[in-house]
Coordinates of C-alpha atoms in Angstrom, one line a residue:
X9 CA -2.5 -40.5 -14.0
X10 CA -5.1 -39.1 -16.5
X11 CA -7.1 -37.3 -14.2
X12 CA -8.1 -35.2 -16.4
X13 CA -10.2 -37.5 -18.8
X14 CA -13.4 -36.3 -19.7
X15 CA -16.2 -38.7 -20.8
X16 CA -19.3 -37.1 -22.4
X17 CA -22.3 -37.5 -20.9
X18 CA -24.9 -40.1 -21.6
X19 CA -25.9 -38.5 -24.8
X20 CA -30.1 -38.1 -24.7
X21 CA -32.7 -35.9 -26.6
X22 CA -32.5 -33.4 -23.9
X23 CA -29.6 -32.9 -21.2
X24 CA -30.7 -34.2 -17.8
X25 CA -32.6 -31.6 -15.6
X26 CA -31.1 -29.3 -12.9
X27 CA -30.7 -31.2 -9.5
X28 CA -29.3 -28.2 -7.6
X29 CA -31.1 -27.6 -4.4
X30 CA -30.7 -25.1 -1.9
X31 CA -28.6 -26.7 0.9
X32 CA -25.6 -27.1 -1.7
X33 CA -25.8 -23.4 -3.1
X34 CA -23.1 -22.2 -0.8
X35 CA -20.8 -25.4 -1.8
X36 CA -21.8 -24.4 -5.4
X37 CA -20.7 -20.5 -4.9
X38 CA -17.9 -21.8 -3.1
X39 CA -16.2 -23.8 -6.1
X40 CA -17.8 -21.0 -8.8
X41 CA -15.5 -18.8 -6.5
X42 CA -12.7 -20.9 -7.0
X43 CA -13.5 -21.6 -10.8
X44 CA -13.4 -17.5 -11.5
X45 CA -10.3 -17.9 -9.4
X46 CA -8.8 -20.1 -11.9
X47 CA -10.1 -18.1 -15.1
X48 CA -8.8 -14.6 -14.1
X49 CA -4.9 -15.8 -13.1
X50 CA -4.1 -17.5 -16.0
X51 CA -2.5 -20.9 -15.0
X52 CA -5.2 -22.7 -14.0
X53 CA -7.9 -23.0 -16.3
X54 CA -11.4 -22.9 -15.3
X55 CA -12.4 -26.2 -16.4
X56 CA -9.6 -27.9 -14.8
X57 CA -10.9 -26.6 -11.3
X58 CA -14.2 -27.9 -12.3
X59 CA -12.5 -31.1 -12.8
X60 CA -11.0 -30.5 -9.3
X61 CA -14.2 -29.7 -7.3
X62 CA -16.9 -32.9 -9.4
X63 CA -18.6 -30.6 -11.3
X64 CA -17.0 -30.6 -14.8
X65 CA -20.4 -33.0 -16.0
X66 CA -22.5 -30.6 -14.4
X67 CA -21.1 -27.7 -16.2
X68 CA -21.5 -29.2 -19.7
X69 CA -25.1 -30.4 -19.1
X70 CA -25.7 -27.5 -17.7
X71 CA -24.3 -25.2 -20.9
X72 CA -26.0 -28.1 -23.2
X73 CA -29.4 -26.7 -21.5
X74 CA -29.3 -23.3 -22.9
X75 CA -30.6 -24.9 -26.2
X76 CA -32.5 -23.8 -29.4
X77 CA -35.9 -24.6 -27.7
X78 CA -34.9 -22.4 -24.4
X79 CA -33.7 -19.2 -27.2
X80 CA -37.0 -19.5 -28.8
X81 CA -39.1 -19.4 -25.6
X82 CA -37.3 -16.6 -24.0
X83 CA -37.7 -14.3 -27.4
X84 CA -41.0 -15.3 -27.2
X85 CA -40.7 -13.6 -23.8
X86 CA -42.1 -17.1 -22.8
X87 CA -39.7 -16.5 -19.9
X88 CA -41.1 -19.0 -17.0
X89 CA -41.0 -22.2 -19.9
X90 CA -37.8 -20.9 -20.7
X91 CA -36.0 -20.8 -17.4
X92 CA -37.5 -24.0 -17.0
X93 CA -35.6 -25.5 -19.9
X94 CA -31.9 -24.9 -18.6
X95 CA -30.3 -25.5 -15.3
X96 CA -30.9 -22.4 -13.6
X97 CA -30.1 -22.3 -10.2
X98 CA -26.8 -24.4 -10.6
X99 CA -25.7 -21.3 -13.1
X100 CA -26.8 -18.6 -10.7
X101 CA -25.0 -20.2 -7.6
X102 CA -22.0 -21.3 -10.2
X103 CA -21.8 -17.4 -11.4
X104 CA -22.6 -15.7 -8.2
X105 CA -19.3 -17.3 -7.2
X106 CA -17.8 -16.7 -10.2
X107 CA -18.3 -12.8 -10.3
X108 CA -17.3 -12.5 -6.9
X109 CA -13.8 -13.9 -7.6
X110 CA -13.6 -11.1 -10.5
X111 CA -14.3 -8.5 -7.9
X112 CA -11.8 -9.9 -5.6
X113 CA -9.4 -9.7 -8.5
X114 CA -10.2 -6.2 -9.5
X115 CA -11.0 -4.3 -6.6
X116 CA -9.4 -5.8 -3.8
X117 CA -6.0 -7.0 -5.2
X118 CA -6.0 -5.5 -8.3
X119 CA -3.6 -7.6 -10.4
X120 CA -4.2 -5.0 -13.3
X121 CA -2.0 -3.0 -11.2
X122 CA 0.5 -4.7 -10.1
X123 CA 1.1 -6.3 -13.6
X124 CA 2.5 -2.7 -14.0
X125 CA 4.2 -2.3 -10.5
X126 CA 5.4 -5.3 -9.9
X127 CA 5.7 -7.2 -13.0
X128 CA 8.7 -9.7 -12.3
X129 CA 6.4 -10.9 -9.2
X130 CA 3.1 -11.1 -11.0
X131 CA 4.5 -12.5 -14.2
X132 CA 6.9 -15.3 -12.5
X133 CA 4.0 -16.5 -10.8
X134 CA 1.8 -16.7 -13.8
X135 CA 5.0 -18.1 -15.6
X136 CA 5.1 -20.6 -12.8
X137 CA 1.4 -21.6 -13.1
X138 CA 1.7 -22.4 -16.5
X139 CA 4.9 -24.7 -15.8
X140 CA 3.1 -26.2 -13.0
X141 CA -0.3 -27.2 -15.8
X142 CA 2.2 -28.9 -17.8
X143 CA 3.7 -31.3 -16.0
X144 CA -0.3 -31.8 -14.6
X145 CA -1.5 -32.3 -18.6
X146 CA 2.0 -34.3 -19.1
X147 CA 0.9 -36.6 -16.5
X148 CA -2.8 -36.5 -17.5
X149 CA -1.6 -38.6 -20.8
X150 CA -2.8 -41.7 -21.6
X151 CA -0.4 -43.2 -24.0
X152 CA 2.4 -40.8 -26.0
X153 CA 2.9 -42.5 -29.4
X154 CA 4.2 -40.3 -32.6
X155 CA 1.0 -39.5 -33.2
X156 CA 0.7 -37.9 -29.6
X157 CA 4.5 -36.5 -30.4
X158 CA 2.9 -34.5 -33.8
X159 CA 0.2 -33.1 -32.2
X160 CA 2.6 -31.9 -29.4
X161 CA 5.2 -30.4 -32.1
X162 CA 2.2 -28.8 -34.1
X163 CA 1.0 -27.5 -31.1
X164 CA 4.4 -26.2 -30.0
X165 CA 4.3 -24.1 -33.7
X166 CA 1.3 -22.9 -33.0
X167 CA 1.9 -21.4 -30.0
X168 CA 5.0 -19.7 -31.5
X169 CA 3.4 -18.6 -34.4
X170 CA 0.0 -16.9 -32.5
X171 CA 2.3 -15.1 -30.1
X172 CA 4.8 -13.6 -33.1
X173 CA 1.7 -13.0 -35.0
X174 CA -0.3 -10.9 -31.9
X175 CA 1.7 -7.4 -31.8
X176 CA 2.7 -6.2 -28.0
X177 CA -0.1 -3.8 -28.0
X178 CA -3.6 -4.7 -30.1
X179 CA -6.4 -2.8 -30.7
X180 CA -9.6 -2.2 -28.1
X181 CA -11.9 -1.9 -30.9
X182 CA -15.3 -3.8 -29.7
X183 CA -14.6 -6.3 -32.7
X184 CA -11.1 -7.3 -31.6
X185 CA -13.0 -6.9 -27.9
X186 CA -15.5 -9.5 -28.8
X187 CA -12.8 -12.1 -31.1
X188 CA -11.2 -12.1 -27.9
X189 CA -14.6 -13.0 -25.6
X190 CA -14.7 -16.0 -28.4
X191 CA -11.7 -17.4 -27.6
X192 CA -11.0 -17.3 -24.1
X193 CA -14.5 -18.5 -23.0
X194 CA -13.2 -21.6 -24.9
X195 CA -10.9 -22.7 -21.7
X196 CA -14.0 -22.6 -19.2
X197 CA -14.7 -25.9 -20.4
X198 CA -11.4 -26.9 -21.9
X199 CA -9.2 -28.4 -18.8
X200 CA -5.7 -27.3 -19.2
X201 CA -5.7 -24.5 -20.4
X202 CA -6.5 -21.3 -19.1
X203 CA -8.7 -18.8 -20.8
X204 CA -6.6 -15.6 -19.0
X205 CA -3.6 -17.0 -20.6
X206 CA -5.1 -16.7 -23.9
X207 CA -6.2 -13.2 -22.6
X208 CA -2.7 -12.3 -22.1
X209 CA -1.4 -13.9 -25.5
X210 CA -4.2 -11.7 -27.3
X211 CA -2.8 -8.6 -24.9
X212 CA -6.3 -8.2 -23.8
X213 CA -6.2 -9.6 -20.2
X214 CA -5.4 -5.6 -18.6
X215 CA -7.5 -4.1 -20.4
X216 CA -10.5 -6.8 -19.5
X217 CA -9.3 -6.5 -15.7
X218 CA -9.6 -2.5 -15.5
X219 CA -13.1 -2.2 -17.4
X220 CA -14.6 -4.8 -14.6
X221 CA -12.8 -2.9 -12.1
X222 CA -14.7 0.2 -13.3
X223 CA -17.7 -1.3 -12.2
X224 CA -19.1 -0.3 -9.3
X225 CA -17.9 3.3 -8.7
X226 CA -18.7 5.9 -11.1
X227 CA -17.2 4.6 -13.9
X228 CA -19.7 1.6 -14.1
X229 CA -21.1 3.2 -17.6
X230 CA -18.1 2.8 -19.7
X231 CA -17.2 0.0 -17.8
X232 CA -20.4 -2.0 -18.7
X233 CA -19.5 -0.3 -22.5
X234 CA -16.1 -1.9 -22.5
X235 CA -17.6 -5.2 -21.4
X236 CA -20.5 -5.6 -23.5
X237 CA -18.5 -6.6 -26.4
X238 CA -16.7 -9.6 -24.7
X239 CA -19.6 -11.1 -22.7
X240 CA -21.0 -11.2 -26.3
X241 CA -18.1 -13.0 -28.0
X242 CA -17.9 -15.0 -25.3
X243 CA -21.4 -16.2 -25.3
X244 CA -21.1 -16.8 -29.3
X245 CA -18.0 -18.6 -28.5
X246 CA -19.8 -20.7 -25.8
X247 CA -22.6 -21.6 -28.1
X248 CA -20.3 -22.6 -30.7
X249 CA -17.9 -25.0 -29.4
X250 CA -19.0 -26.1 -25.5
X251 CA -20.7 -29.6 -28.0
X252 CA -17.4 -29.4 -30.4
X253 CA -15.0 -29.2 -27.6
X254 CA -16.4 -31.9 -25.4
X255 CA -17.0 -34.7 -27.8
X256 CA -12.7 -33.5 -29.2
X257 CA -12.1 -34.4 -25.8
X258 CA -14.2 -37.4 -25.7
X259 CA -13.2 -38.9 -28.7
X260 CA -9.4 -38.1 -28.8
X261 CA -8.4 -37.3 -25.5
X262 CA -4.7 -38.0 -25.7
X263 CA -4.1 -36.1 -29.0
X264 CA -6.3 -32.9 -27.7
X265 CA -3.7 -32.9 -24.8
X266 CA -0.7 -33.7 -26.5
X267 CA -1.5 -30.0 -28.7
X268 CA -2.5 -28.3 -25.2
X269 CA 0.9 -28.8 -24.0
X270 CA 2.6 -27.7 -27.2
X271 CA 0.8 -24.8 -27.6
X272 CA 1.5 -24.1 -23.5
X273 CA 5.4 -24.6 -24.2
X274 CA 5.3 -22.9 -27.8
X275 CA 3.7 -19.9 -26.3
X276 CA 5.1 -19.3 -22.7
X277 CA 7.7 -17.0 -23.6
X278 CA 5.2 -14.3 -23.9
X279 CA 5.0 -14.3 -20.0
X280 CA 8.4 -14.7 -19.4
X281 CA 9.2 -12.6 -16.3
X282 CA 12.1 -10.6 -16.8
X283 CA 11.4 -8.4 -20.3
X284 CA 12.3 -5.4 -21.5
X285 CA 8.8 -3.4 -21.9
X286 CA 8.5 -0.5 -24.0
X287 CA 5.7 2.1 -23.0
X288 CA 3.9 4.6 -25.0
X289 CA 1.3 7.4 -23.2
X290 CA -1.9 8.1 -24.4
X291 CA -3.6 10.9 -22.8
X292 CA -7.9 11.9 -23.4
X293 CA -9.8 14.2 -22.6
X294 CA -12.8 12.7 -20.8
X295 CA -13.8 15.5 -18.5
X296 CA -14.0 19.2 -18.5
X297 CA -14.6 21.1 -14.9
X298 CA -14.3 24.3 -13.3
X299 CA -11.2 25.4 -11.4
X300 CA -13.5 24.9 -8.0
X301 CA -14.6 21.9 -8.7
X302 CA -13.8 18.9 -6.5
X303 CA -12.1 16.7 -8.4
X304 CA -10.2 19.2 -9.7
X305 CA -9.1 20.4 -6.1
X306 CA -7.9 16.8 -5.4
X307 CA -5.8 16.5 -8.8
X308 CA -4.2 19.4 -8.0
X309 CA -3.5 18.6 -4.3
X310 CA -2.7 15.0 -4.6
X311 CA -0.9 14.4 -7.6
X312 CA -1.0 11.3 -9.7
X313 CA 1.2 8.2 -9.2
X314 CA 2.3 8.1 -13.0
X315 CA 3.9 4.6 -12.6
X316 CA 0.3 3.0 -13.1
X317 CA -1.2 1.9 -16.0
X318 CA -3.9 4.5 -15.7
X319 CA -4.3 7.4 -14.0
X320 CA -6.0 10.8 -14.5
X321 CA -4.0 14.5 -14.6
X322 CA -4.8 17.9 -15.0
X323 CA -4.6 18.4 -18.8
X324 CA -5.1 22.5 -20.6
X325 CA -7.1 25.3 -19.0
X326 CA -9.7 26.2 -21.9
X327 CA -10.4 29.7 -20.7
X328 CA -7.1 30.6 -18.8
X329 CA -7.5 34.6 -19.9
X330 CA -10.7 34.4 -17.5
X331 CA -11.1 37.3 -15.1
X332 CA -12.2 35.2 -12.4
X333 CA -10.3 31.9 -10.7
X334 CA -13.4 30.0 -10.4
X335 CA -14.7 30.6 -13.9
X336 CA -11.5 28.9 -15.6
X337 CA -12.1 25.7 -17.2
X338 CA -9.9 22.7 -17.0
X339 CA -9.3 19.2 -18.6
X340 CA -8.8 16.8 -16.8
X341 CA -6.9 13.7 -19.0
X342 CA -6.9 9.8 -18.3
X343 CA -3.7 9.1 -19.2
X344 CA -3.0 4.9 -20.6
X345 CA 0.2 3.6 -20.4
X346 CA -0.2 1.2 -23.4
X347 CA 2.6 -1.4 -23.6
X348 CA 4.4 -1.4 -27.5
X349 CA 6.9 -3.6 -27.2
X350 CA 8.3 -6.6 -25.2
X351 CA 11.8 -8.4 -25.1
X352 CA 12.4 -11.1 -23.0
X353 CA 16.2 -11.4 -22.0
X354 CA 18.0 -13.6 -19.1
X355 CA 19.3 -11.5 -16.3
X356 CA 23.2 -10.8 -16.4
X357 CA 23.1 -13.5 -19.9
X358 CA 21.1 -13.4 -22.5
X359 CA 19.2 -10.3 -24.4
X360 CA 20.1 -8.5 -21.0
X361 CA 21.2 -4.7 -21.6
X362 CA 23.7 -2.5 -19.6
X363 CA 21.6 -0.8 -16.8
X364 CA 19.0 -3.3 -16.1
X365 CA 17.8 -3.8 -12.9
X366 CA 15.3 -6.8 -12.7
X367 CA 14.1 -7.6 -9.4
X368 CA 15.2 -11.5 -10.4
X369 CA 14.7 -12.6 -6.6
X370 CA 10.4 -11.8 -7.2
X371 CA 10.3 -13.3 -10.5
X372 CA 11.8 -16.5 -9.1
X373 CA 10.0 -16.3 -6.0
X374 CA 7.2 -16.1 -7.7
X375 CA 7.7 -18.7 -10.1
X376 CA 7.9 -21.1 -7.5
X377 CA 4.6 -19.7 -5.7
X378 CA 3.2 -20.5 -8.9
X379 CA 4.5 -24.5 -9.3
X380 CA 3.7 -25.0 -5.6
X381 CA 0.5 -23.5 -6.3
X382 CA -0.4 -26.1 -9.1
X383 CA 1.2 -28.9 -7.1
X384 CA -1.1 -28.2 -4.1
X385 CA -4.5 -28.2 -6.6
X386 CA -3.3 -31.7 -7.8
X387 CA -2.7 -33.3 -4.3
X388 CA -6.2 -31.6 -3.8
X389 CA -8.2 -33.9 -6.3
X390 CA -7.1 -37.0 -4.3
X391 CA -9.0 -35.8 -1.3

C-alpha cells in the first residue's frame, strides 16, 4: 500500500550533485530503456517505472539541475561550467536508454502500424494497462475521505469532458504539435499516469510514433521537422511544472491521486477496443520522378498495402503526351489515412451495427495481456 508516495527532496540552494559513475551506466540505460518503455505504451507512466526501478529522486534532482544559472552559462556558450551545473551523465545514460526504447517502438514493432492493423489487439491491451494503473493508484491511497471522493468525481468529469472536447482527428499544426509536447512530458514525472495516454486522448500519439520512425532512413528531415515542435513543448512543459508537480505530490498526495484515477476512469472510453472508426484519405504530392526512376519502378511493381496508415502511390503523369517513355513525369503521392470519427459499441449489445465483425477474442486477449502486465510491474517493486 502507497507505494507510490513521493517525498520531495531535502530542499537546498542547489540540488545535490550527479553521483552517476561509470560502472552503473548500463543499469542506468537499462531502466531508461524500461522508462521509454513505459512512456510510449500508454499504461504505464514513465514516472511510475522510475518509482519501480529507485530512481524517481534521481530524476527530479536531476531535472531541478538544469536551472537558471546552468541556461545562463550555456548561452554564454560557457558550456564546460554549464555541464557542470546539471547531472549530466545520469541524463545521458537515462536518455540513451530512453531513445532506444522509441526506436524499438518505431522501427522494430511498429505499434503505429498495428494501431491500424490490428486495432482490437493493440487497443485492448492499452485498455488493459490502464485498468491494471488503477487498481495500482487505488491501492497506492493513503486514506479515501470525501474530500478524496471530490477530487475523484471532479477528476472523473474532467476526463469526460477533455475527451468530448478533443475531436477524433486534430490538427498537426506545429502549435497544436508543441501544446501537445507540454502536456504529455507532464507524466515523466507524474506516477500514474502515462504521458502516451494523454498522447492518444489529444489524437497525437500516431502521428508522434510515425515522425520518429522517419528517422533514420531518408525521411530523417521531415521527421526531425515534425519533431522539433514537440521536444520544444515538451521541454517548456518540463521547465514549468517538474517544481509544481512534485511539491502537488508532496504536499497532497492522496488528493493528487484520488483526481489521477478519475480522470483515468472518466477518460478510458476513448481507447475502448471495439469502435466503429471512420477514415478519411488524404493524398500529397511530395515527389515528382521520371517514369525510369527507381522508386517509381518499385511503386509500379509492388503495389501499396492501402490498409496502412500511410503509404505512398503512383499519383498523375505531368507530361503523359511525351514522345518518349522515359521522359514522362510522375507523382508519386503519400497517402494518410486520417481517422474522423470513433464510436465505441459492445460487440453483439450495445452501439453494435449489422455487419460488424470485431475480432472480440484479440481485444479481450489483449486486455488481459495488459492487466497481467501491470500486475507483474507491481509484484516487481517488492523485489
Amino acid at each position: 500500500m502507497g507505494w507510490l508516495v513521493v517525498t520531495e527532496p531535502e530542499q537546498t540552494s542547489t540540488p545535490p550533485k550527479d553521483t552517476t559513475t561509470f560502472k552503473e551506466a548500463p543499469f542506468l540505460a537499462l531502466k531508461g530503456f524500461l522508462m521509454g518503455s513505459a512512456d510510449i505504451v500508454p499504461g504505464v507512466s514513465g514516472g511510475t517505472m522510475a518509482l519501480i526501478v529507485g530512481i524517481y529522486e534521481r530524476l527530479l534532482n536531476a531535472i531541478k539541475s538544469v536551472n537558471g544559472n546552468f541556461i545562463k552559462l550555456f548561452f554564454t556558450l560557457k558550456w564546460k561550467a554549464a555541464f557542470k551545473e546539471i547531472h549530466i551523465f545520469f541524463l545521458a545514460f537515462l536518455f540513451l536508454g530512453i531513445f532506444s526504447a522509441l526506436a524499438f517502438f518505431t522501427k522494430v514493432v511498429p505499434l503505429q502500424v498495428y494501431m491500424f492493423t490490428h486495432p482490437e489487439i493493440v487497443y485492448g491491451l492499452f485498455f488493459g494497462l490502464i485498468v491494471g494503473s488503477i487498481y495500482i493508484l487505488i491501492k497506492a491511497l493513503e486514506r479515501f475521505t470525501k474530500t478524496e471522493l471530490l477530487m475523484l468525481v471532479l477528476g472523473m468529469a474532467f476526463g469526460i469532458w477533455i475527451v468530448s472536447l478533443v475531436p477524433a482527428d486534430t490538427p498537426e499544426h506545429p502549435a497544436f504539435v508543441f501544446l501537445s509536447g507540454s502536456i504529455a512530458i507532464c507524466a515523466m514525472i507524474l506516477p500514474g499516469i502515462s504521458g502516451s495516454y494523454l498522447l492518444l486522448i489529444m489524437r497525437k500519439y500516431d502521428y508522434l510514433l510515425s515522425e520518429i520512425g522517419k528517422l533514420g532512413g531518408v525521411e530523417t528531415v521531415d521527421g526531425l521537422i515534425g519533431l522539433l515542435p514537440f521536444v520544444l513543448g515538451a521541454v517548456v512543459g518540463l521547465a514549468a511544472f517538474s517544481r509544481f508537480l512534485s511539491w502537488l505530490l508532496s504536499k497532497y498526495h492522496s488528493q493528487t491521486i484520488a483526481v489521477l484515477i478519475g480522470f483515468l476512469i472518466g477518460s478510458l472510453y476513448v481507447i475502448w477496443p471495439y469502435q466503429h472508426r471512420d477514415f478519411v484519405q488524404r493524398a500529397e504530392v511530395t515527389q515528382v520522378e521520371y517514369m525510369n526512376h527507381p522508386k517509381v519502378q518499385e511503386l509500379m511493381e509492388n503495389p501499396p498495402n492501402t490498409n496502412l496508415p500511410e503509404y505512398e502511390r503512383i499519383g498523375e503523369i505531368r507530361n503523359a503526351d511525351s514522345t518518349f517513355e522515359e521522359m514522362k513525369q510522375v507523382e508519386i503521392e503519400t497517402v494518410k489515412n486520417k481517422l474522423i470519427k470513433s464510436e465505441p459499441f459492445i460487440p453483439g449489445w450495445l452501439g453494435a451495427k449489422p455487419g460488424d465483425d470485431p475480432n472480440v477474442w484479440g481485444g479481450i486477449i489483449g486486455m488481459l495481456v495488459g492487466v497481467i502486465l501491470v500486475g507483474g510491474l507491481d509484484r516487481l517493486r517488492d523485489k
